[in-house]
PDB file of C-alpha atoms in Angstrom:
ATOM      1  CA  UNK P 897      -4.868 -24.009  -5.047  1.00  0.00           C
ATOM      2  CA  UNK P 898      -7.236 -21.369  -3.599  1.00  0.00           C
ATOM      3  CA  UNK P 899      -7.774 -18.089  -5.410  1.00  0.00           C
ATOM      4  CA  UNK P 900      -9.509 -15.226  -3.753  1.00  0.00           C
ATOM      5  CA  UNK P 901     -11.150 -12.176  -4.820  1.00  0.00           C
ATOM      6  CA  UNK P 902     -12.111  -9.313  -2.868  1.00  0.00           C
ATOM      7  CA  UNK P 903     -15.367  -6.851  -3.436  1.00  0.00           C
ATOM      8  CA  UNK P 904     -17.319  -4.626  -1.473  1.00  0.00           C
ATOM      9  CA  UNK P 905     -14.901  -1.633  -0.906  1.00  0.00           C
ATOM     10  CA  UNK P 906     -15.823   1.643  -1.794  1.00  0.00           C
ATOM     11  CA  UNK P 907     -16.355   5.750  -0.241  1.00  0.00           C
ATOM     12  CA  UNK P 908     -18.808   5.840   2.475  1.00  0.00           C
ATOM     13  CA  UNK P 909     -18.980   8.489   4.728  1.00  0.00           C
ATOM     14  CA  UNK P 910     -17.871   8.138   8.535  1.00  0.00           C
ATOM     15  CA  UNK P 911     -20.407   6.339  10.446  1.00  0.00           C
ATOM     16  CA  UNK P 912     -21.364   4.305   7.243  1.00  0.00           C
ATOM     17  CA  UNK P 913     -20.905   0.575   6.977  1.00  0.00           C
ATOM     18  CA  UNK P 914     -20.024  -1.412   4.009  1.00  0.00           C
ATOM     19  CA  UNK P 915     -19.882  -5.498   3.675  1.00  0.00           C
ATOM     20  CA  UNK P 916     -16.697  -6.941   1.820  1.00  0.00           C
ATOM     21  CA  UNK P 917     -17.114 -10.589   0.420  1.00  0.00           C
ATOM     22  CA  UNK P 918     -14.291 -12.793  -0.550  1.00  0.00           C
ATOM     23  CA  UNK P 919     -15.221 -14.884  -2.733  1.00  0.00           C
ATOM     24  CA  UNK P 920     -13.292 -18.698  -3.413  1.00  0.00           C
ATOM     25  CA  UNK P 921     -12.560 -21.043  -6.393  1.00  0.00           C
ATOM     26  CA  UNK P 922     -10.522 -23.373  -7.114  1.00  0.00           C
ATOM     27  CA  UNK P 923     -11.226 -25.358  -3.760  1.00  0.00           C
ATOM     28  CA  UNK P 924     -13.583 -25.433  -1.130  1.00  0.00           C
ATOM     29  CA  UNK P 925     -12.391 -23.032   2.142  1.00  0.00           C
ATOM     30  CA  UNK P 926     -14.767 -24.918   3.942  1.00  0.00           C
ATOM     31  CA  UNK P 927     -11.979 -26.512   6.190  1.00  0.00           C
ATOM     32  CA  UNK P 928     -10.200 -23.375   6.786  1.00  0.00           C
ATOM     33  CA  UNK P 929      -9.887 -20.861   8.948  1.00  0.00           C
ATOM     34  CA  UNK P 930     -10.004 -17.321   7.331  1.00  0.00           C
ATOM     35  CA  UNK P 931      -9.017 -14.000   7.830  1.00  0.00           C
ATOM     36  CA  UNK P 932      -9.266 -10.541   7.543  1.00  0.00           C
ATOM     37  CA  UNK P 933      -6.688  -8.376   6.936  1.00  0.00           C
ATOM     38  CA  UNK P 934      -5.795  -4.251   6.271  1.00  0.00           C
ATOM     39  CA  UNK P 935      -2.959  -2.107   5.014  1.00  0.00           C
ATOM     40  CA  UNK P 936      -2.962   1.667   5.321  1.00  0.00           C
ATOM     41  CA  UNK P 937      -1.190   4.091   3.371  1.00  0.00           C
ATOM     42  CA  UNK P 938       2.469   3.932   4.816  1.00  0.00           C
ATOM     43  CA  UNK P 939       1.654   1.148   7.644  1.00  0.00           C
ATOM     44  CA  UNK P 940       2.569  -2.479   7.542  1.00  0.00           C
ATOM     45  CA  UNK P 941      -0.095  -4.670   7.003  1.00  0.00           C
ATOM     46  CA  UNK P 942      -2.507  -5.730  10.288  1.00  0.00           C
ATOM     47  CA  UNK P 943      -4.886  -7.829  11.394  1.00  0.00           C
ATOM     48  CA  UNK P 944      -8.476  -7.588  11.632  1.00  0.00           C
ATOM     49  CA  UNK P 945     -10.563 -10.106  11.956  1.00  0.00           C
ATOM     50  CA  UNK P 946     -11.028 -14.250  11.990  1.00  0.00           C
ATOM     51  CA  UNK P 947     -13.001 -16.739  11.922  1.00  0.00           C
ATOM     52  CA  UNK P 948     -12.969 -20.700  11.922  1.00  0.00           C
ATOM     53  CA  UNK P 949     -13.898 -23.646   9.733  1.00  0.00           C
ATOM     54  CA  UNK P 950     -17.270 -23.745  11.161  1.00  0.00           C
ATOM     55  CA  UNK P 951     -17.813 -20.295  11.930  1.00  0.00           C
ATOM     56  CA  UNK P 952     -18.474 -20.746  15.688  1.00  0.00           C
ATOM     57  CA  UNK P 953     -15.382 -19.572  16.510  1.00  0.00           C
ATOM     58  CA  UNK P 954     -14.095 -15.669  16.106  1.00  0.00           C
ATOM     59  CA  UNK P 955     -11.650 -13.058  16.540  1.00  0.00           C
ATOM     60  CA  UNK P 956     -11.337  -9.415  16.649  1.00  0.00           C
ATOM     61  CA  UNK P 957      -8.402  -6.712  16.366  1.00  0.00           C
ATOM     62  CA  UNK P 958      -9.156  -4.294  19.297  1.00  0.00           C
ATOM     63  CA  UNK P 959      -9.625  -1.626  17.051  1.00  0.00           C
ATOM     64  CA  UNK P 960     -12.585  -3.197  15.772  1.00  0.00           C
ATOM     65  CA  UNK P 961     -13.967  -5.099  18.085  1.00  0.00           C
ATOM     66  CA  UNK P 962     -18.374  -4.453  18.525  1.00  0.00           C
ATOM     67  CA  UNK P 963     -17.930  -2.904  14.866  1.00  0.00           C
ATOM     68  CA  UNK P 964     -17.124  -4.978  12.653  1.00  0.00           C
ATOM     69  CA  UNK P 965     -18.366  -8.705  12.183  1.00  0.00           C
ATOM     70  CA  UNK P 966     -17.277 -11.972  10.208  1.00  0.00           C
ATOM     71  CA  UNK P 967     -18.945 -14.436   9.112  1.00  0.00           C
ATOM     72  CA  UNK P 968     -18.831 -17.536   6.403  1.00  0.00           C
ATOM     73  CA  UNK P 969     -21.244 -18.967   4.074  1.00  0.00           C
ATOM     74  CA  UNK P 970     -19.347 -22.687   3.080  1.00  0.00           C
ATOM     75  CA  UNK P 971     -22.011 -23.318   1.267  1.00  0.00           C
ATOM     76  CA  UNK P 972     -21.088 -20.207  -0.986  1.00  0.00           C
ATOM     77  CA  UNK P 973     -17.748 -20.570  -0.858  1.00  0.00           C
ATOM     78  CA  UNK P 974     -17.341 -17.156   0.582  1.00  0.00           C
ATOM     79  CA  UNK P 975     -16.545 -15.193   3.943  1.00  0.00           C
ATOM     80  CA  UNK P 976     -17.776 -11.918   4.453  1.00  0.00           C
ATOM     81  CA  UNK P 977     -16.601  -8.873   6.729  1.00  0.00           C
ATOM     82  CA  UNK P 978     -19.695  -6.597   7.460  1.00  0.00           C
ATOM     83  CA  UNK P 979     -18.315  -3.480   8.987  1.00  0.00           C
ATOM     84  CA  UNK P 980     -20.261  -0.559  10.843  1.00  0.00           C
ATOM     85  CA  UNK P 981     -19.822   2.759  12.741  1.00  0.00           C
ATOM     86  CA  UNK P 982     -16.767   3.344  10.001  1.00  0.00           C
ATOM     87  CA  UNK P 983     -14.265   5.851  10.823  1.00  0.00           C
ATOM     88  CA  UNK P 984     -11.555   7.816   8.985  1.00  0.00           C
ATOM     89  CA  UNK P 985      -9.248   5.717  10.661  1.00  0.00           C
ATOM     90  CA  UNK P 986     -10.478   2.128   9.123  1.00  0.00           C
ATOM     91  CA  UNK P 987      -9.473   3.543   5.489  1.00  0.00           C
ATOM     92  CA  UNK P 988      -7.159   0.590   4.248  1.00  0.00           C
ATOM     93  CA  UNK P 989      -6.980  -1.901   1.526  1.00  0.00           C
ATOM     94  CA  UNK P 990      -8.579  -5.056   2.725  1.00  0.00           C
ATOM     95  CA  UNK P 991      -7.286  -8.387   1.656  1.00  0.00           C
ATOM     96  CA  UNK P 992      -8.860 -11.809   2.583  1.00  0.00           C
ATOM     97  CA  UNK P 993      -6.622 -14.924   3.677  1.00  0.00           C
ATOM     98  CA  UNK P 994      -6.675 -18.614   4.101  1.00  0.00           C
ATOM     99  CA  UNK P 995      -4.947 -20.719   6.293  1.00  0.00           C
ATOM    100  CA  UNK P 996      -4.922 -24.051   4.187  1.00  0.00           C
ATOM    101  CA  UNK P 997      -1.853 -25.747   5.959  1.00  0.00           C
ATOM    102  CA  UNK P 998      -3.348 -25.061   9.446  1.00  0.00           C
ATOM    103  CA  UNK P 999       0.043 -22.853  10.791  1.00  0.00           C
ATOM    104  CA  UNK P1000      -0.211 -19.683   8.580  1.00  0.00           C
ATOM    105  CA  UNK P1001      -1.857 -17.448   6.268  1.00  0.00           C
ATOM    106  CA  UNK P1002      -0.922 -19.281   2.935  1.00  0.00           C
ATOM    107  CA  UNK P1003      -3.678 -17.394   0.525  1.00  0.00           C
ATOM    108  CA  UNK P1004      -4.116 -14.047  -0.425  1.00  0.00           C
ATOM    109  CA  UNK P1005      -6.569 -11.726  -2.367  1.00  0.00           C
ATOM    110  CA  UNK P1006      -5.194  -8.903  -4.352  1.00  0.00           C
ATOM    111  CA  UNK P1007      -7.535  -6.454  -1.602  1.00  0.00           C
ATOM    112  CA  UNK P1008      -9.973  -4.438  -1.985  1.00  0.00           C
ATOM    113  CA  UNK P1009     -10.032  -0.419  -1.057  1.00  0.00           C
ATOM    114  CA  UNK P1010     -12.186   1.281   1.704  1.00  0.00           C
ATOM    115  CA  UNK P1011     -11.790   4.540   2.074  1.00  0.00           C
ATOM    116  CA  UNK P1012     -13.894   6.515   5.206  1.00  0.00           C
ATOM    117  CA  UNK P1013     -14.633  10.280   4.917  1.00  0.00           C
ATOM    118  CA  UNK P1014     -14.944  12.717   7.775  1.00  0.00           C
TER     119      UNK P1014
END
């Protein structure tokens, strides 16, 4: 079983940039794919970023696409989310995921709040 933790999150003002980590125990994610999630106040939960096993591979929600960037360290046991140019708008808890059976998002953190200023 994988257990994830979230940290990072914080105030910063619009156009700041913070870097969540989400760290792993309990197994190594270094076979997984992992993800990047965000829930608003009020809004279902969405999609932000991915990235794969190796790291070579990536994805981006449009909405943050050239901003934000993920990355892995499977030596570390950890995948990051370094995130730039923040706006109002990105204020969300953030919650890290693992795909461990290869067809869905099967491990969650308990998230970790970001919260942009105008």
């Amino acid at each position: 079983q994988v257990q994830l933790v979230e940290s990072g999150g914080g105030l910063v003002q619009a156009g700041g940039s913070l870097r969540l980590s989400c760290a792993a125990s309990g197994r190594t994610i270094s076979s997984y794919a992992m993800g990047w999630f965000r829930q608003a106040p009020g809004k279902e939960r969405e999609f932000v970023a991915t990235i794969n096993w190796s790291g070579a591979i990536t994805g981006y929600a449009h909405s943050v696409k050239g901003r934000f960037t993920i990355s892995r360290d499977n030596a570390k046991n950890t995948v990051y989310l370094q995130m730039n140019s923040l706006k109002p708008e990105d204020t969300a808890v953030y919650y890290c995921a693992a795909d461990t059976n290869g067809s869905s998002w099967s491990n969650w953190g308990q998230g970790t709040q970001v919260t942009v200023s105008s």
